[in-house]
Amino acid sequence: MAAAATKLLLTDLVSSIDRVPDNYIRPEANRPNLIEVKVSDISSIPLIDLQGLSGPNRDDTIKQIGQACQQDGFFQIKNHGIPEEVVQAILNVAREFFRLPESERLKNYSEDPLKTTRLSTSFNIKTEKVSNWRDFLRFHCYPLEEYVHEWPTNPPSFRKEVGEYCTRVRELVLKLLEAISESLGLERDYISKNLGKHGQHMAMNYYPPCPQPELTYGLPGHTDQGLITILLQDDVPGLQVLKDGKWVAVNPIPNTFIVNIGDQMQAISNDKYKSIIHRAVVNCDRERISIPTFYCPSPEALIGPAMGLIDHEHPAVYRSFTYEEYYQKFWNRGLRTECCLDIFKMPLA
Ligand SMILES: O=C(O)CCC(=O)C(=O)O
């Protein structure tokens, strides 16, 4: 425990321990219960071929996307248009970053969740009671020129490789947003037009091997606060999604991304599309890296159910709110299982 008191980051603690320190241990009723988890197959988390969006199968592909957003809130995509070299390069940069000497990594350390580039640990150590088995680098990346100068300069290729990756992911997101707008019966540019100046944040999550993975989480169950998340994971399993009350492990498929609906999309769709609870578990053998891109509105954007989705049978479920208001509440309340959207519900008549 002496080491635990002196290390800011988990990465620098793990080599000196062979048991999970007390502050990472979840109460018994709230542990991952790993033996009860089902492994996903194509029927649990759909795999959608995005090539279909540019050609005669567009309508059918949009239908598949709409169904996945409505029934699962999660889907996987292949033929997404991001070259494999770009994906491998960002995974390598992330791996190299977390292997840098402690003093080098700590140059980016901050406990302030509103800082636009920061390295930290767990989720929000200022508000949480139990820590999570994760270190993470989180940064804003759109508009690129406003943020790139804040990013780490070590590894030396960080800014170049990450800049390339996030530009490509943004192009992919814009295509998906058009498809999702259409799947809701809205104008193709409806969602994009209602996000203010748009925002894009990324995280590099680093989950070191854990001596007792049954006692703790990489990240406990939560929904994503943004509009849509594009998750890249390395080849180590760890992501689990709550489906029909059961946890399903979404094991990595090479050359695919996982897409999930975030809280803002649930609000815009007036609850038609679901922001689903998911979590990350850890294992005793291998480190794991995941890289989510959180695409979101800009802070001043006004979010609320699309007018075209409100009628007598479907009254507005949420009041309008700015994304800034939402973002602050999300970080202040910690990773609670209940969706933060509940705070923005219209009072019942
Ligand atoms: O590591 C993962 O697979 C999930 C990451 C995640 O849910 C998050 O960063 O919010």
XYZ file of N, CA, C and O in Angstrom, residues 113-115 138 140 201 225 264 296 322-332 340 344:
88
model
N -11.497 17.557 -14.846
C -12.163 16.946 -16.001
C -12.496 17.942 -17.109
O -12.785 17.541 -18.233
N -12.454 19.241 -16.806
C -12.803 20.207 -17.851
C -11.574 20.658 -18.658
O -11.698 21.414 -19.618
N -10.414 20.163 -18.284
C -9.200 20.497 -19.048
C -9.262 19.773 -20.399
O -9.656 18.605 -20.464
N -7.004 11.898 -22.293
C -8.237 12.366 -22.938
C -7.973 13.736 -23.550
O -7.336 14.576 -22.909
N -9.391 16.914 -26.612
C -10.309 17.405 -27.640
C -9.557 17.388 -28.972
O -8.349 17.612 -29.005
N -14.015 14.545 -29.120
C -13.056 14.254 -28.060
C -12.582 12.820 -28.252
O -13.338 11.985 -28.769
N -21.732 10.177 -22.833
C -22.424 11.467 -22.731
C -22.602 12.160 -24.073
O -23.412 13.062 -24.194
N -26.817 12.181 -26.163
C -27.384 13.281 -26.965
C -28.243 12.743 -28.109
O -29.267 13.318 -28.466
N -19.524 14.928 -30.493
C -20.500 15.619 -29.641
C -20.861 16.992 -30.205
O -20.194 17.489 -31.101
N -28.382 22.931 -23.048
C -27.138 23.102 -23.818
C -26.220 21.920 -23.500
O -26.281 21.350 -22.403
N -25.373 21.613 -24.445
C -24.450 20.501 -24.214
C -23.503 20.829 -23.054
O -23.109 19.953 -22.290
N -23.198 22.111 -22.889
C -22.319 22.519 -21.787
C -22.919 22.127 -20.436
O -22.243 21.579 -19.564
N -24.239 22.376 -20.305
C -24.922 22.052 -19.057
C -24.826 20.544 -18.805
O -24.532 20.072 -17.710
N -25.058 19.788 -19.874
C -25.037 18.329 -19.762
C -23.649 17.823 -19.360
O -23.486 16.981 -18.477
N -22.648 18.375 -20.031
C -21.267 17.904 -19.864
C -20.814 18.100 -18.417
O -20.188 17.232 -17.814
N -21.153 19.246 -17.836
C -20.740 19.508 -16.458
C -21.429 18.553 -15.500
O -20.806 18.011 -14.597
N -22.725 18.302 -15.735
C -23.447 17.386 -14.839
C -22.855 15.984 -14.956
O -22.693 15.283 -13.961
N -22.539 15.576 -16.177
C -21.999 14.228 -16.412
C -20.724 14.007 -15.597
O -20.567 13.011 -14.907
N -19.818 14.953 -15.639
C -18.547 14.751 -14.941
C -18.688 14.901 -13.439
O -17.996 14.247 -12.672
N -19.615 15.749 -12.990
C -19.744 15.978 -11.548
C -20.374 14.812 -10.822
O -20.117 14.592 -9.656
N -27.500 9.896 -17.200
C -27.556 11.302 -16.767
C -28.740 12.038 -17.411
O -29.226 13.052 -16.916
N -32.848 15.555 -17.314
C -33.385 16.488 -18.306
C -34.791 16.093 -18.801
O -35.284 16.644 -19.763
